[in-house]
Structures are given as structure tokens and as C-alpha cells.
Amino acid sequence: MAARTPAEVLAESRRNTSLLKRQRVLDTIRLMLDDGEPISFAAVARAANVSTWLVYAEGVREHVQALSVSLG
């Protein structure tokens, strides 16, 4: 098996970090819904301790947008 380059290791680490943060956002949305908290992009980003950029990213934005519209 060939050794991975530092760039490959870094890229994999960033992918894993991104996946973990995205999952944290989705988990936070569920908790906010359970607690009856208002759902907005800023509120989700704050509660999940992620950047607002992430909650607007494809794959996350749709969840927040659908809930903020349906509940708002």
C-alpha cells in the first residue's frame, strides 16, 4: 500500500471535519425543534457553534430554509 501524501492526509482531515460539522448542524436543528426554539440561519449557526457560511452551504441550507419557512 502506497503511503499517502501530506496533501491527501490534509484533504481527508478537512472532509471529515466538514462532515462532523454538518452533522452537528443537523443534530442542533433537531434539538432546537424539540425545544420549540425559532429556526433561522443565524440561530442555528450560533447554537451549533459553526460559521454562518456552513448553514448556507448546499446540503445544509435546504434543511434550515425549509424549517424557517414552515415555522416562521
N, CA, C and O atoms as a MOPAC input file, in Angstrom:
PM7 MOZYME 1SCF
protein

 N      0.83800 1    -1.18000 1     0.00000 1
 C      0.00000 1     0.00000 1     0.00000 1
 C      0.88300 1     1.24400 1     0.00000 1
 O      1.81400 1     1.35800 1     0.79800 1
 N      0.58800 1     2.15400 1    -0.88400 1
 C      1.39400 1     3.36700 1    -1.02300 1
 C      1.08900 1     4.33500 1     0.11700 1
 O     -0.05300 1     4.45900 1     0.56100 1
 N      2.11300 1     5.00100 1     0.56900 1
 C      1.94300 1     5.99600 1     1.62700 1
 C      1.19100 1     7.20100 1     1.06800 1
 O      1.36500 1     7.58700 1    -0.08800 1
 N      0.36100 1     7.77500 1     1.91500 1
 C     -0.38300 1     8.95700 1     1.49100 1
 C      0.49300 1    10.19000 1     1.62000 1
 O      1.35200 1    10.28600 1     2.49600 1
 N      0.24900 1    11.11300 1     0.73200 1
 C      0.99900 1    12.36300 1     0.79000 1
 C      0.40100 1    13.25700 1     1.86800 1
 O     -0.74900 1    13.06600 1     2.26200 1
 N      1.16300 1    14.22100 1     2.34400 1
 C      0.61400 1    15.16200 1     3.32600 1
 C     -0.64600 1    15.87300 1     2.80900 1
 O     -1.57300 1    16.12900 1     3.57700 1
 N     -0.67600 1    16.18300 1     1.53900 1
 C     -1.85500 1    16.84300 1     0.96100 1
 C     -3.07700 1    15.93400 1     1.02800 1
 O     -4.18300 1    16.40400 1     1.29400 1
 N     -2.89100 1    14.65600 1     0.79400 1
 C     -4.01000 1    13.70600 1     0.87100 1
 C     -4.51600 1    13.56400 1     2.30800 1
 O     -5.72200 1    13.49200 1     2.54300 1
 N     -3.60200 1    13.52700 1     3.24800 1
 C     -3.97300 1    13.43600 1     4.66000 1
 C     -4.75300 1    14.67800 1     5.07200 1
 O     -5.77600 1    14.57600 1     5.74900 1
 N     -4.27400 1    15.84600 1     4.66600 1
 C     -4.95400 1    17.10000 1     4.98500 1
 C     -6.34800 1    17.15000 1     4.35900 1
 O     -7.30900 1    17.54600 1     5.01800 1
 N     -6.46000 1    16.75500 1     3.10100 1
 C     -7.75700 1    16.76400 1     2.42000 1
 C     -8.74700 1    15.83400 1     3.11900 1
 O     -9.91500 1    16.18400 1     3.28900 1
 N     -8.28700 1    14.66300 1     3.52000 1
 C     -9.16200 1    13.73000 1     4.22600 1
 C     -9.58900 1    14.30300 1     5.57700 1
 O    -10.74800 1    14.17400 1     5.97200 1
 N     -8.67100 1    14.92200 1     6.26800 1
 C     -8.98200 1    15.52400 1     7.55800 1
 C    -10.03000 1    16.62900 1     7.41100 1
 O    -10.94600 1    16.73500 1     8.22700 1
 N     -9.89300 1    17.43400 1     6.38500 1
 C    -10.85800 1    18.51800 1     6.15300 1
 C    -12.23200 1    17.96300 1     5.78600 1
 O    -13.25300 1    18.49400 1     6.22300 1
 N    -12.26300 1    16.90000 1     4.98500 1
 C    -13.54500 1    16.26300 1     4.64700 1
 C    -14.22200 1    15.74100 1     5.91000 1
 O    -15.42100 1    15.94200 1     6.10600 1
 N    -13.45800 1    15.07800 1     6.75700 1
 C    -14.01900 1    14.53200 1     7.99600 1
 C    -14.53800 1    15.63500 1     8.91000 1
 O    -15.61200 1    15.50600 1     9.49700 1
 N    -13.78000 1    16.71300 1     9.03000 1
 C    -14.20000 1    17.84200 1     9.85600 1
 C    -15.48900 1    18.44900 1     9.31400 1
 O    -16.39300 1    18.78400 1    10.07900 1
 N    -15.56900 1    18.58900 1     8.00700 1
 C    -16.76500 1    19.13600 1     7.38300 1
 C    -17.97900 1    18.25000 1     7.64500 1
 O    -19.05700 1    18.74900 1     7.96800 1
 N    -17.80500 1    16.95100 1     7.50900 1
 C    -18.90400 1    16.02500 1     7.76400 1
 C    -19.37500 1    16.10000 1     9.21500 1
 O    -20.57600 1    16.07800 1     9.48700 1
 N    -18.43600 1    16.18800 1    10.13000 1
 C    -18.78700 1    16.28900 1    11.55000 1
 C    -19.55100 1    17.58200 1    11.85000 1
 O    -20.52500 1    17.57000 1    12.60200 1
 N    -19.10900 1    18.68400 1    11.26400 1
 C    -19.78200 1    19.96400 1    11.49100 1
 C    -21.17600 1    19.95400 1    10.88500 1
 O    -22.12200 1    20.45500 1    11.49200 1
 N    -21.30700 1    19.38800 1     9.69500 1
 C    -22.62700 1    19.30500 1     9.06400 1
 C    -23.56900 1    18.45400 1     9.91100 1
 O    -24.74000 1    18.79600 1    10.07400 1
 N    -23.06700 1    17.36300 1    10.44200 1
 C    -23.90100 1    16.52100 1    11.29500 1
 C    -24.28300 1    17.26100 1    12.56700 1
 O    -25.40700 1    17.12900 1    13.05100 1
 N    -23.34800 1    18.04200 1    13.11100 1
 C    -23.63700 1    18.82700 1    14.31100 1
 C    -24.75100 1    19.83900 1    14.03400 1
 O    -25.60100 1    20.07500 1    14.89200 1
 N    -24.75000 1    20.43200 1    12.84600 1
 C    -25.81300 1    21.36900 1    12.47900 1
 C    -27.15700 1    20.65200 1    12.43500 1
 O    -28.14200 1    21.15200 1    12.97800 1
 N    -27.20900 1    19.49300 1    11.79600 1
 C    -28.46800 1    18.75200 1    11.69900 1
 C    -28.95400 1    18.30600 1    13.07400 1
 O    -30.15100 1    18.36200 1    13.35700 1
 N    -28.03800 1    17.86700 1    13.92400 1
 C    -28.40700 1    17.48800 1    15.29100 1
 C    -28.93400 1    18.69600 1    16.06800 1
 O    -29.89700 1    18.58500 1    16.82700 1
 N    -28.29900 1    19.83300 1    15.87400 1
 C    -28.72300 1    21.06100 1    16.54800 1
 C    -30.12100 1    21.46600 1    16.10700 1
 O    -30.93400 1    21.89100 1    16.92800 1
 N    -30.40400 1    21.33800 1    14.81600 1
 C    -31.74300 1    21.66500 1    14.31800 1
 C    -32.78200 1    20.78700 1    15.00800 1
 O    -33.83200 1    21.27400 1    15.42700 1
 N    -32.49000 1    19.49500 1    15.12500 1
 C    -33.43400 1    18.59200 1    15.80700 1
 C    -33.66000 1    19.02000 1    17.25300 1
 O    -34.79600 1    19.04000 1    17.72800 1
 N    -32.58400 1    19.36000 1    17.94700 1
 C    -32.71000 1    19.81600 1    19.33800 1
 C    -33.50500 1    21.10800 1    19.43900 1
 O    -34.33400 1    21.26300 1    20.33700 1
 N    -33.25800 1    22.02900 1    18.52800 1
 C    -33.98500 1    23.29000 1    18.53400 1
 C    -35.47600 1    23.05700 1    18.28800 1
 O    -36.32300 1    23.69500 1    18.91300 1
 N    -35.78600 1    22.14600 1    17.38000 1
 C    -37.19200 1    21.81300 1    17.12700 1
 C    -37.83400 1    21.20700 1    18.36700 1
 O    -38.94800 1    21.57200 1    18.74200 1
 N    -37.12300 1    20.28100 1    19.00000 1
 C    -37.64100 1    19.63500 1    20.20900 1
 C    -37.89300 1    20.64000 1    21.32800 1
 O    -38.83900 1    20.50000 1    22.10400 1
 N    -37.03200 1    21.65500 1    21.39900 1
 C    -37.15100 1    22.68000 1    22.44300 1
 C    -38.08800 1    23.81700 1    22.05000 1
 O    -38.33300 1    24.72300 1    22.84600 1
 N    -38.60900 1    23.77600 1    20.83400 1
 C    -39.51700 1    24.82100 1    20.37200 1
 C    -38.82800 1    26.14400 1    20.08000 1
 O    -39.47200 1    27.19300 1    20.07900 1
 N    -37.53100 1    26.10200 1    19.83300 1
 C    -36.78700 1    27.32600 1    19.54200 1
 C    -36.99600 1    27.74300 1    18.09100 1
 O    -37.16100 1    26.89000 1    17.21900 1
 N    -36.99100 1    29.04100 1    17.82600 1
 C    -37.13900 1    29.50400 1    16.44900 1
 C    -35.93200 1    29.09100 1    15.60200 1
 O    -34.79000 1    29.13000 1    16.06000 1
 N    -36.20900 1    28.69700 1    14.36900 1
 C    -35.16000 1    28.25000 1    13.45400 1
 C    -34.85000 1    29.37300 1    12.47600 1
 O    -35.72400 1    29.82400 1    11.73600 1
 N    -33.61000 1    29.81500 1    12.47800 1
 C    -33.11800 1    30.77400 1    11.48700 1
 C    -31.66500 1    30.40400 1    11.20900 1
 O    -31.04200 1    29.66700 1    11.97300 1
 N    -31.14500 1    30.91900 1    10.11900 1
 C    -29.76100 1    30.60200 1     9.77800 1
 C    -28.80900 1    31.03500 1    10.89000 1
 O    -27.92800 1    30.27600 1    11.29100 1
 N    -28.98900 1    32.24500 1    11.37900 1
 C    -28.10000 1    32.76500 1    12.42500 1
 C    -28.24100 1    31.97700 1    13.72200 1
 O    -27.24500 1    31.66100 1    14.37300 1
 N    -29.48400 1    31.65900 1    14.09700 1
 C    -29.70400 1    30.92700 1    15.34700 1
 C    -29.10400 1    29.52700 1    15.29200 1
 O    -28.51600 1    29.06100 1    16.26700 1
 N    -29.25200 1    28.86300 1    14.15900 1
 C    -28.68800 1    27.51900 1    14.01500 1
 C    -27.16700 1    27.57500 1    14.05100 1
 O    -26.52900 1    26.75500 1    14.71200 1
 N    -26.58400 1    28.53700 1    13.34500 1
 C    -25.12300 1    28.67200 1    13.34100 1
 C    -24.59500 1    28.91400 1    14.75100 1
 O    -23.60100 1    28.31500 1    15.16100 1
 N    -25.26500 1    29.79300 1    15.48600 1
 C    -24.84400 1    30.08900 1    16.86900 1
 C    -24.95200 1    28.85300 1    17.74300 1
 O    -24.01700 1    28.51100 1    18.46700 1
 N    -26.10100 1    28.18200 1    17.67300 1
 C    -26.33400 1    27.02600 1    18.54800 1
 C    -25.40100 1    25.86600 1    18.21900 1
 O    -24.99100 1    25.13000 1    19.11700 1
 N    -25.06400 1    25.69400 1    16.95000 1
 C    -24.18300 1    24.60200 1    16.54700 1
 C    -22.71100 1    24.98600 1    16.64700 1
 O    -21.82900 1    24.14500 1    16.47600 1
 N    -22.45300 1    26.25900 1    16.92200 1
 C    -21.08700 1    26.77000 1    17.01100 1
 C    -20.31300 1    26.55500 1    15.71100 1
 O    -19.18400 1    26.06500 1    15.70500 1
 N    -20.96400 1    26.94000 1    14.60800 1
 C    -20.33400 1    26.87500 1    13.28700 1
 C    -20.49500 1    28.23500 1    12.62100 1
 O    -21.24000 1    29.08700 1    13.10500 1
 N    -19.80000 1    28.43200 1    11.52200 1
 C    -19.90700 1    29.68800 1    10.79500 1
 C    -21.24500 1    29.77000 1    10.07300 1
 O    -21.84900 1    28.75100 1     9.74000 1
 N    -21.69200 1    30.98300 1     9.84000 1
 C    -22.93200 1    31.13200 1     9.07600 1
 C    -22.73200 1    30.63400 1     7.65300 1
 O    -23.68900 1    30.21400 1     7.00300 1
 N    -21.50300 1    30.67600 1     7.16400 1
 C    -21.21200 1    30.14300 1     5.83600 1
 C    -21.68000 1    28.69700 1     5.74000 1
 O    -22.26900 1    28.30500 1     4.73200 1
 N    -21.43100 1    27.91200 1     6.75800 1
 C    -21.77200 1    26.49400 1     6.70900 1
 C    -23.27900 1    26.27200 1     6.64300 1
 O    -23.73300 1    25.39500 1     5.90800 1
 N    -24.05500 1    27.03200 1     7.38100 1
 C    -25.50500 1    26.80300 1     7.36300 1
 C    -26.13100 1    27.23700 1     6.04600 1
 O    -27.25800 1    26.84800 1     5.74000 1
 N    -25.41200 1    28.04200 1     5.26100 1
 C    -25.87900 1    28.41000 1     3.92600 1
 C    -25.33600 1    27.47700 1     2.84500 1
 O    -25.70100 1    27.61600 1     1.67800 1
 N    -24.48100 1    26.54100 1     3.20500 1
 C    -23.88300 1    25.62400 1     2.22800 1
 C    -24.91300 1    24.60900 1     1.73700 1
 O    -25.81900 1    24.20500 1     2.46700 1
 N    -24.74500 1    24.21600 1     0.49100 1
 C    -25.64000 1    23.21500 1    -0.10100 1
 C    -25.61800 1    21.94600 1     0.74500 1
 O    -24.56200 1    21.49200 1     1.18400 1
 N    -26.79100 1    21.38900 1     0.96100 1
 C    -26.90900 1    20.19700 1     1.77700 1
 C    -27.30800 1    20.49800 1     3.21300 1
 O    -27.82000 1    19.63000 1     3.92000 1
 N    -27.07000 1    21.72800 1     3.63800 1
 C    -27.47600 1    22.16700 1     4.97300 1
 C    -28.55200 1    23.24300 1     4.82900 1
 O    -29.56000 1    23.23700 1     5.53600 1
 N    -28.31500 1    24.15600 1     3.90600 1
 C    -29.22200 1    25.28400 1     3.67800 1
 C    -30.67400 1    24.83000 1     3.51200 1
 O    -31.58900 1    25.44400 1     4.06100 1
 N    -30.87700 1    23.76000 1     2.75800 1
 C    -32.23300 1    23.29200 1     2.47700 1
 C    -32.99100 1    22.92500 1     3.75300 1
 O    -34.19100 1    23.17600 1     3.86000 1
 N    -32.29900 1    22.33900 1     4.70300 1
 C    -32.92600 1    21.95600 1     5.97400 1
 C    -33.34100 1    23.18200 1     6.76700 1
 O    -34.46600 1    23.26600 1     7.26100 1
 N    -32.42600 1    24.12900 1     6.88400 1
 C    -32.71200 1    25.33300 1     7.66700 1
 C    -33.80000 1    26.13700 1     6.97400 1
 O    -34.73500 1    26.60900 1     7.62100 1
 N    -33.68400 1    26.29400 1     5.66500 1
 C    -34.64500 1    27.09300 1     4.92700 1
 C    -36.05300 1    26.51000 1     5.01800 1
 O    -37.01500 1    27.25000 1     5.22200 1
 N    -36.18100 1    25.21400 1     4.87200 1
 C    -37.49300 1    24.58200 1     4.92700 1
 C    -38.13400 1    24.77800 1     6.30000 1
 O    -39.33700 1    25.02100 1     6.38700 1
 N    -37.36700 1    24.67700 1     7.34500 1
 C    -37.91100 1    24.83200 1     8.68900 1
 C    -38.17200 1    26.27700 1     9.05000 1
 O    -39.15000 1    26.57500 1     9.73500 1
 N    -37.32200 1    27.17400 1     8.60700 1
 C    -37.54000 1    28.58200 1     8.93900 1
 C    -38.77200 1    29.10400 1     8.20800 1
 O    -39.46800 1    29.97600 1     8.72900 1
 N    -39.05300 1    28.59100 1     7.01500 1
 C    -40.24300 1    28.99400 1     6.27000 1
 C    -41.49500 1    28.35700 1     6.86700 1
 O    -42.51000 1    29.02800 1     7.05400 1
 N    -41.41900 1    27.05800 1     7.16600 1
 C    -42.60100 1    26.36400 1     7.65600 1
 C    -42.98400 1    26.78200 1     9.06800 1
 O    -44.15900 1    26.73700 1     9.43200 1
 N    -42.00500 1    27.18500 1     9.85900 1
 C    -42.29900 1    27.57400 1    11.24000 1
 C    -42.49400 1    29.07800 1    11.38100 1
 O    -43.10300 1    29.54600 1    12.34200 1
 N    -41.97400 1    29.82800 1    10.42100 1
 C    -41.99200 1    31.27700 1    10.53400 1
 C    -43.20400 1    31.91800 1    10.05500 1
 O    -43.31800 1    33.14300 1    10.10800 1

